[in-house]
Amino acid sequence: MSFGFCGTGGGLRGRGGQGYRGKEEEVFDKGCNIPHHFYAGAREDSGDKRPKVTYVPPPLPEDEDSVFTHYKAGVNFSKYDEILVDVSGSNPPHAIMTLEEAGFCESLMTNVVKSGYVTPTPVQKYGVPIISAGRDVMACAQTGSGKTAAFLLPILQKLMVDGVAASCFNEIQEPEVVIVAPTRELINQIFMEARKFAFGTGVRPTVVYGGINTGYQIREIMKGCNLLCGTPGRLLDIIGKGKIKLSKLRYLVLDEADRMLDMGFEPEMRKLLASQGMPPKEERQTLMFSATYPEDIERIAADFLKPDYLFLVVGVVGGACRDVEQTIVQVTRYSKRDELKGILEVTGTERTLVFVETKRQADFLAAYLCQEKVPTTSIHGDREQKEREQALQDFRSGKCPVLVATSVAARGLDIPDVQHVVNFDLPNNIDDYVHRIGRTGRCGNIGKAVSFYDPDTDGKLADSLIKILSKAQQEVPLWLEKAAFSVQGATGFSPKAEAFTSFDSTKIENQPAAQKEDEWE
Ligand code: AMP
């Protein structure tokens, strides 16, 4: 039996036919220190020679079964209630204990029930009343614990109750809600969730992101747009074209907020806030959600929120999901492939997401696994959008149970039945580690994460890994403790035992922009 490798063909061609590029090469043009993504939004006006994107995605299924398709909450769903919740800030509203207490209107409640929701998760119990009360919020909750519904439901409730203007075929659309997220796949997923909860109501969500023909997206927007989901580059592009006016905006949501405000995206977010018609923070509600919040990002985030915003923390800021069994395996650079093969022999057809650090590595590893007759596909920023979507679909359907990915797939993606995550390469910061392993163990299901630790390259993570493992009540290997100790001994670095929120406050500055470029057309 041979497995067609649906993975690397387009990747080797590179984006826009620019050839095959390594991690550093793709971020900076020769002789130029400006990452591509800083000007990507302006490409159509700036004489950028990259070919025009013509891809138009296939139409979405409209039937109820497809819209409401969902996977089941896992055995540990009820354990969410044991997680400690902390709300800081003045006069927080009371949490709700049941979905009924949320007081959703009939059409919204019908859609919530059709989505298989019976009880709210903690971030929903606290987040929904905070947002319904009109408060700004910075919310931090572990991966896979229902953050998307926590912000979508109270927003949709408000729009449904207040009523939205039918804006079909208006040349300029004026959405009441803008949601931004860092990757195309994630923003599309949020859009699909919004579409599900708004099904059969007058509220119309739309989505814009790179890699898809802009004209097509503008035509979609013109059919009516109350809730606009977008990645920053394409969003700014379409606002710049005068197709979107922000003067009616009531809600601005930043999902994966720490990433949206880090060094790569903060300028774009500030540009968005400075867009013509954007209501000042006093006149809109700003909602930020993530599973991680480095301290320096918390400070920037506060600039975007009203002074009386609430900080909602479910569990430990930046903590890993306890439903993921974490194993760290000591390897050498040359033993990784065999280790991976050994793991895949055991996992068989169970879905396994393998993370690597570079696009080149993603291509090589996926090609290697295919040669070894393991049905594998890959996703990274140099693949065409059509190929990225195909890869996800093949992974979701089980046609390719192994997906090799860069960090472009690290955040937010909610793929049913991902039983295993393998960090073939460890990321260079601990927050990415938390997000990556959070692709499994979602919604109360149990997952496994195996990470290859190469002492030659991963020493800097040893201390943060120990903290993450112990806070998630996982076994810490003795050799890892020794490794952390020897790194501290060598550098004189002393970990701040109590400061779980600040594993490594320099990580944002040190983070390569490689994966950030993935979000941009
Ligand atoms: P999220 O963290 O928003 O990506 O959600 C993770 C998964 O949990 C998604 O598949 C959601 O549809 C699902 N989910 C979220 N909230 C609930 C709930 N209250 N009951 C059942 N499933 C939920």
XYZ file of C-alpha atoms and ligand atoms in Angstrom:
544
model
C 0.000 0.000 0.000
C 1.397 3.379 -0.836
C 0.429 6.636 0.780
C 0.372 9.689 -1.380
C 2.167 12.402 0.514
C -0.221 15.274 0.570
C 2.381 17.297 2.349
C 5.296 18.972 0.757
C 4.586 19.560 -2.892
C 3.489 23.149 -2.492
C 5.770 23.728 0.417
C 8.860 23.064 -1.633
C 7.638 25.504 -4.213
C 7.430 28.102 -1.522
C 4.961 30.907 -1.217
C 4.391 32.953 -4.303
C 6.935 30.897 -6.213
C 9.798 32.417 -4.266
C 11.496 29.073 -3.928
C 12.447 27.103 -0.937
C 13.373 29.182 2.050
C 14.702 28.395 5.475
C 13.510 29.930 8.699
C 15.710 33.010 8.775
C 15.637 33.590 5.029
C 11.880 33.857 4.927
C 11.591 36.547 7.546
C 13.904 39.157 6.200
C 14.510 40.192 2.634
C 18.141 40.441 1.598
C 19.593 43.709 2.748
C 16.367 44.655 4.395
C 15.478 44.327 8.024
C 11.738 44.506 7.587
C 9.864 41.266 8.112
C 7.480 40.468 5.237
C 4.468 40.675 7.428
C 5.069 44.341 8.217
C 4.229 45.292 4.672
C 2.126 42.329 3.675
C -1.126 44.164 4.322
C -0.161 46.845 1.847
C 1.053 44.601 -0.943
C -1.671 45.387 -3.418
C -1.052 49.120 -3.181
C 2.698 49.014 -2.984
C 3.634 47.399 -6.246
C 4.511 44.116 -4.536
C 5.337 41.702 -7.358
C 4.058 38.582 -5.627
C 1.325 36.916 -7.668
C -2.256 37.874 -6.887
C -4.043 35.313 -4.773
C -6.838 33.698 -6.760
C -7.863 30.931 -4.374
C -11.532 30.861 -3.439
C -12.507 28.258 -0.822
C -15.268 25.769 -1.554
C -18.749 26.835 -0.363
C -19.540 25.954 3.240
C -22.167 23.291 3.874
C -25.404 24.904 5.032
C -27.215 21.872 6.454
C -27.732 21.726 10.209
C -25.825 18.488 10.721
C -22.669 19.950 9.225
C -23.031 23.288 11.010
C -23.509 21.683 14.425
C -21.019 18.861 14.066
C -19.053 18.608 17.307
C -17.115 16.143 19.367
C -18.082 14.933 22.781
C -16.875 16.394 26.041
C -14.437 13.980 27.700
C -14.447 12.120 30.996
C -12.631 14.944 32.749
C -15.074 17.681 31.718
C -16.614 17.785 35.184
C -13.144 18.164 36.716
C -13.002 21.669 35.236
C -15.087 22.677 38.245
C -12.183 21.860 40.558
C -9.988 24.486 38.926
C -9.483 27.616 41.012
C -10.848 30.792 39.508
C -9.727 34.284 40.385
C -11.292 37.533 39.217
C -9.371 40.679 40.039
C -10.749 44.176 39.612
C -13.611 46.088 41.140
C -17.214 44.857 41.394
C -17.073 41.694 39.324
C -20.530 40.315 38.519
C -21.592 36.968 39.993
C -20.686 33.851 38.085
C -23.413 31.718 36.548
C -23.585 28.049 37.426
C -25.825 26.848 34.596
C -26.453 27.805 30.983
C -30.040 28.713 31.897
C -28.762 31.360 34.312
C -27.065 33.077 31.393
C -30.532 34.125 30.204
C -29.782 33.533 26.528
C -32.629 34.268 24.131
C -34.469 31.311 22.652
C -32.697 31.176 19.281
C -29.253 31.376 20.862
C -30.118 28.771 23.487
C -31.411 26.434 20.792
C -28.062 26.673 19.006
C -26.125 26.182 22.232
C -28.074 23.002 22.950
C -27.635 21.768 19.370
C -23.897 22.284 19.871
C -23.999 19.699 22.638
C -23.376 22.117 25.514
C -25.022 21.058 28.761
C -23.076 22.968 31.389
C -20.760 25.944 31.042
C -17.026 25.561 31.589
C -15.404 27.789 34.272
C -14.225 30.417 31.790
C -17.820 30.588 30.543
C -19.309 30.666 34.052
C -17.264 33.755 34.877
C -16.628 35.235 31.441
C -20.219 35.306 30.162
C -21.626 37.482 33.015
C -18.580 39.777 32.904
C -19.086 40.439 29.197
C -22.892 40.641 29.543
C -22.396 43.271 32.239
C -20.554 45.430 29.722
C -17.129 45.057 31.328
C -13.785 44.794 29.546
C -11.891 41.633 30.364
C -8.486 40.050 30.079
C -9.173 36.339 30.483
C -6.688 33.542 30.922
C -7.813 29.919 30.884
C -6.150 26.671 29.936
C -6.137 25.378 26.376
C -9.298 23.649 25.185
C -11.523 24.888 28.004
C -14.146 26.779 26.033
C -12.792 30.312 25.662
C -14.332 30.829 22.216
C -17.898 30.323 23.425
C -17.110 32.401 26.525
C -16.798 35.503 24.365
C -19.055 34.586 21.427
C -22.177 33.740 23.406
C -22.636 36.978 25.393
C -21.790 39.047 22.304
C -24.285 37.212 20.111
C -26.881 37.381 22.862
C -26.554 41.171 22.966
C -26.733 41.495 19.175
C -29.759 39.221 18.976
C -31.633 41.019 21.746
C -30.807 44.535 20.574
C -31.330 43.596 16.939
C -28.891 44.254 14.125
C -29.470 46.290 11.005
C -29.838 44.199 7.845
C -26.988 45.493 5.734
C -27.141 43.137 2.779
C -25.484 44.583 -0.351
C -24.421 47.820 1.293
C -21.188 48.979 -0.376
C -19.706 49.716 3.022
C -20.355 47.373 5.894
C -20.370 48.445 9.534
C -19.834 45.434 11.800
C -20.770 45.593 15.460
C -18.049 43.096 16.338
C -14.463 42.599 15.205
C -12.535 39.511 16.313
C -8.831 39.172 15.547
C -6.627 36.104 15.871
C -3.080 35.388 14.726
C -3.491 32.535 12.231
C -5.729 31.852 9.279
C -6.860 28.462 10.523
C -7.695 29.776 13.965
C -9.692 32.760 12.760
C -11.584 30.490 10.401
C -12.384 28.179 13.296
C -13.702 31.109 15.357
C -15.816 32.151 12.376
C -17.239 28.622 12.109
C -18.146 28.715 15.810
C -19.800 32.126 15.386
C -21.681 30.853 12.337
C -22.900 27.881 14.387
C -24.146 29.942 17.325
C -25.718 32.531 14.991
C -27.387 29.880 12.822
C -30.907 30.806 11.776
C -30.715 34.275 13.340
C -30.355 37.671 11.693
C -26.738 38.022 12.811
C -24.251 37.439 10.003
C -20.612 36.549 10.763
C -17.957 36.813 8.031
C -14.250 36.061 7.891
C -11.203 37.537 6.153
C -7.666 36.198 6.099
C -4.679 35.913 3.804
C -4.202 33.296 1.096
C -7.742 33.775 -0.217
C -8.815 36.054 -3.046
C -9.574 39.493 -1.596
C -12.337 40.260 -4.116
C -14.173 37.116 -3.049
C -13.905 38.100 0.609
C -15.159 41.619 -0.110
C -18.169 40.192 -1.962
C -18.861 37.940 1.035
C -18.654 40.935 3.378
C -21.015 42.914 1.183
C -23.710 40.282 1.670
C -23.904 41.595 5.224
C -21.450 41.677 8.088
C -22.292 42.029 11.765
C -19.416 40.065 13.200
C -16.154 40.269 11.308
C -13.400 37.767 12.072
C -9.964 38.447 10.628
C -6.225 38.097 10.790
C -4.670 41.548 11.234
C -3.058 41.954 7.787
C -6.131 41.192 5.713
C -8.382 43.070 8.110
C -6.297 46.235 7.769
C -6.152 45.731 4.019
C -9.941 45.582 3.713
C -10.488 48.474 6.114
C -7.906 50.417 4.062
C -9.934 49.726 0.923
C -12.865 51.493 2.559
C -15.099 48.409 2.569
C -15.471 48.352 6.344
C -16.354 51.243 8.615
C -15.805 50.824 12.312
C -18.069 53.554 13.658
C -20.736 51.043 14.826
C -18.220 48.780 16.523
C -19.305 47.667 19.989
C -16.970 44.750 20.655
C -13.309 44.255 19.843
C -12.024 40.763 20.680
C -8.390 39.691 20.657
C -8.086 35.927 20.763
C -4.606 34.619 21.625
C -4.233 38.142 22.962
C -0.627 37.757 24.094
C 0.394 36.839 20.574
C -1.687 39.684 19.139
C 0.192 42.147 21.316
C 3.701 40.752 21.076
C 6.489 42.363 19.136
C 5.306 41.074 15.783
C 1.692 42.175 15.973
C 1.512 45.117 18.349
C 2.105 47.682 15.558
C -0.727 46.155 13.522
C -3.042 46.185 16.513
C -2.221 49.819 17.219
C -2.887 50.564 13.537
C -6.245 48.835 13.843
C -7.122 50.909 16.885
C -6.100 54.060 15.025
C -8.277 53.129 12.014
C -10.773 55.734 11.000
C -14.009 55.496 12.935
C -12.698 53.059 15.569
C -14.511 54.026 18.771
C -12.174 54.911 21.652
C -11.820 52.271 24.352
C -14.337 54.091 26.557
C -17.009 53.591 23.881
C -16.390 49.957 22.976
C -15.970 46.734 24.907
C -12.555 45.139 24.522
C -12.141 41.471 25.344
C -8.858 39.591 25.446
C -8.485 35.843 25.757
C -5.508 33.509 25.904
C -4.018 30.581 27.812
C -0.781 32.482 28.383
C 0.011 36.059 29.412
C 3.626 37.014 29.915
C 3.869 39.946 32.319
C 5.161 42.421 29.753
C 2.179 41.660 27.533
C -0.205 42.201 30.445
C 1.153 45.730 30.683
C 0.636 46.443 26.971
C -2.832 44.860 27.091
C -3.884 47.278 29.793
C -3.448 50.146 27.274
C -6.208 48.678 25.138
C -8.697 48.151 27.959
C -10.781 50.509 30.104
C -9.162 51.180 33.498
C -11.825 49.156 35.326
C -11.248 45.993 33.287
C -11.429 42.648 35.065
C -8.660 40.055 34.990
C -10.154 36.579 34.944
C -7.782 33.715 35.659
C -8.952 30.117 35.485
C -6.222 27.918 36.951
C -2.650 29.145 36.714
C -1.646 31.872 34.275
C 0.274 30.128 31.533
C -0.289 26.686 33.027
C -0.640 23.534 30.936
C -3.863 21.562 30.764
C -3.806 18.781 33.352
C -5.591 16.394 31.017
C -2.437 16.143 28.938
C 0.046 13.530 30.110
C 3.437 15.095 29.475
C 6.592 13.095 28.865
C 10.004 14.551 28.189
C 12.466 12.261 26.417
C 16.165 13.001 26.313
C 17.471 12.632 22.753
C 20.325 13.646 20.541
C 19.840 15.469 17.296
C 20.479 12.235 15.422
C 18.226 9.939 17.435
C 15.045 12.014 17.044
C 13.833 10.365 13.867
C 14.120 6.860 15.284
C 12.397 7.964 18.487
C 9.555 9.388 16.436
C 9.262 6.259 14.329
C 9.081 4.208 17.527
C 6.266 6.402 18.860
C 4.312 6.278 15.603
C 4.560 2.512 15.504
C 2.719 2.457 18.820
C 0.200 5.215 18.066
C -0.738 3.633 14.721
C -3.735 5.363 13.231
C -4.408 7.596 16.236
C -4.114 11.241 15.318
C -0.687 12.616 16.104
C 0.442 16.189 15.671
C 4.213 16.545 15.322
C 5.707 19.993 15.880
C 8.970 21.138 14.356
C 10.671 24.524 14.440
C 11.179 25.285 10.749
C 9.236 24.995 7.531
C 12.173 23.168 5.959
C 12.131 20.637 8.769
C 8.362 20.191 8.350
C 8.860 19.367 4.681
C 11.776 17.005 5.280
C 10.149 15.151 8.140
C 6.808 14.744 6.388
C 8.554 13.453 3.269
C 10.619 11.047 5.359
C 7.550 9.665 7.165
C 5.754 9.174 3.873
C 8.748 7.243 2.586
C 8.447 5.112 5.682
C 4.811 4.457 4.711
C 3.310 6.570 7.485
C 0.412 8.559 5.983
C 1.521 12.075 6.772
C 0.683 15.596 5.741
C 2.118 18.955 6.756
C 1.102 22.522 7.484
C 3.298 25.600 7.544
C 3.364 29.145 6.291
C 5.009 28.447 2.950
C 2.220 26.180 1.823
C -0.545 27.603 -0.343
C -3.785 28.230 1.522
C -5.523 25.507 -0.458
C -2.844 23.037 0.607
C -3.061 24.155 4.227
C -6.798 23.558 4.209
C -6.382 20.201 2.487
C -3.763 19.157 5.056
C -6.082 19.989 7.945
C -8.962 18.215 6.272
C -6.868 15.073 5.652
C -5.749 15.138 9.265
C -9.262 15.695 10.597
C -10.730 12.938 8.440
C -7.985 10.507 9.446
C -6.765 10.074 5.852
C -3.413 11.304 7.153
C -3.332 10.597 10.895
C 0.036 12.313 11.225
C 0.337 16.072 10.728
C 3.766 17.685 10.831
C 3.411 21.361 11.678
C 5.322 24.481 12.572
C 4.026 26.708 15.347
C 1.429 28.023 12.891
C -0.723 25.175 14.254
C 0.284 25.729 17.885
C -2.516 27.993 19.012
C -6.219 27.562 19.276
C -6.812 24.800 16.754
C -9.548 22.523 17.994
C -9.258 19.263 16.073
C -11.285 16.357 17.397
C -9.492 13.235 18.543
C -5.919 14.485 18.482
C -4.612 11.894 20.922
C -0.920 12.749 20.710
C 1.316 15.741 20.338
C 5.003 15.204 19.696
C 7.451 18.074 20.062
C 10.043 16.743 17.635
C 11.760 20.083 18.180
C 10.975 21.907 21.388
C 9.896 25.491 20.793
C 12.204 28.215 22.025
C 9.759 29.562 24.585
C 7.619 27.870 27.169
C 4.339 29.540 26.205
C 4.530 27.946 22.764
C 5.100 24.618 24.502
C 1.890 25.100 26.527
C -0.105 26.000 23.416
C 1.323 23.148 21.334
C 0.558 20.404 23.850
C -2.868 21.992 24.270
C -3.881 20.667 20.843
C -4.673 17.456 22.701
C -6.559 16.911 25.964
C -9.352 19.315 24.993
C -12.803 19.720 26.445
C -12.215 17.178 29.212
C -10.662 14.570 26.917
C -7.346 12.975 27.778
C -4.248 13.403 25.626
C -0.557 12.622 25.567
C 2.383 14.848 24.730
C 5.922 13.632 24.188
C 8.704 16.173 23.826
C 12.226 15.510 22.588
C 14.752 17.320 24.723
C 18.159 17.767 23.164
C 20.599 18.939 25.865
C 22.683 20.677 23.189
C 19.882 23.044 22.196
C 17.089 22.939 24.782
C 18.934 23.709 28.031
C 17.321 27.130 28.294
C 13.875 25.534 28.586
C 14.752 23.057 31.324
C 13.778 25.254 34.231
C 10.473 26.430 32.712
C 9.606 22.866 31.717
C 10.064 21.723 35.301
C 7.683 24.418 36.516
C 5.084 23.562 33.901
C 5.315 19.846 34.655
C 5.073 20.254 38.411
C 2.195 22.723 38.291
C 0.294 20.276 36.075
C 1.112 17.478 38.535
C 3.274 15.593 36.071
C 6.349 13.574 36.831
C 9.576 15.560 36.523
C 12.486 13.404 35.336
C 15.527 13.574 37.585
C 17.816 14.151 34.599
C 15.774 17.250 33.716
C 16.207 18.662 37.208
C 19.925 18.046 36.911
C 19.959 19.683 33.491
C 18.146 22.751 34.833
C 20.540 22.916 37.743
C 23.591 22.740 35.514
C 22.203 25.473 33.214
C 21.560 27.716 36.223
C 25.017 26.900 37.557
C 26.569 27.814 34.242
C 24.681 31.088 33.809
C 24.237 32.110 37.434
C 20.531 32.311 36.658
C 18.248 31.776 39.593
C 14.636 30.861 38.876
C 11.877 32.801 40.600
C 10.169 29.914 42.273
C 6.908 31.707 42.927
C 6.598 33.674 39.725
C 4.587 31.330 37.577
C 3.462 34.189 35.411
C 6.965 35.113 34.380
C 8.731 32.010 33.177
C 10.923 34.010 30.934
C 9.967 37.572 30.382
C 12.571 37.976 27.656
C 11.021 35.346 25.478
C 8.931 37.702 23.424
C 11.928 39.777 22.436
C 13.960 36.684 21.634
C 11.300 34.931 19.696
C 12.093 34.530 16.019
C 9.500 36.124 13.791
C 9.392 33.029 11.565
C 6.065 31.735 12.661
C 4.521 35.183 12.852
C 5.025 35.511 9.129
C 2.688 32.563 8.701
C -0.316 34.688 9.455
C 0.220 37.015 6.577
C -0.625 36.693 2.988
P -12.222 26.179 22.844
O -11.328 26.171 24.044
O -13.077 27.382 22.784
O -11.468 25.920 21.573
O -13.215 24.933 23.022
C -12.739 23.607 23.030
C -13.839 22.645 22.636
O -14.771 22.533 23.699
C -14.646 23.079 21.416
O -14.850 21.937 20.603
C -15.948 23.574 21.987
O -17.037 23.423 21.104
C -16.102 22.685 23.204
N -16.879 23.323 24.291
C -16.715 24.578 24.742
N -17.564 24.827 25.752
C -18.288 23.712 25.946
C -19.341 23.354 26.837
N -19.803 24.198 27.734
N -19.853 22.112 26.731
C -19.375 21.230 25.810
N -18.393 21.518 24.940
C -17.842 22.738 24.999
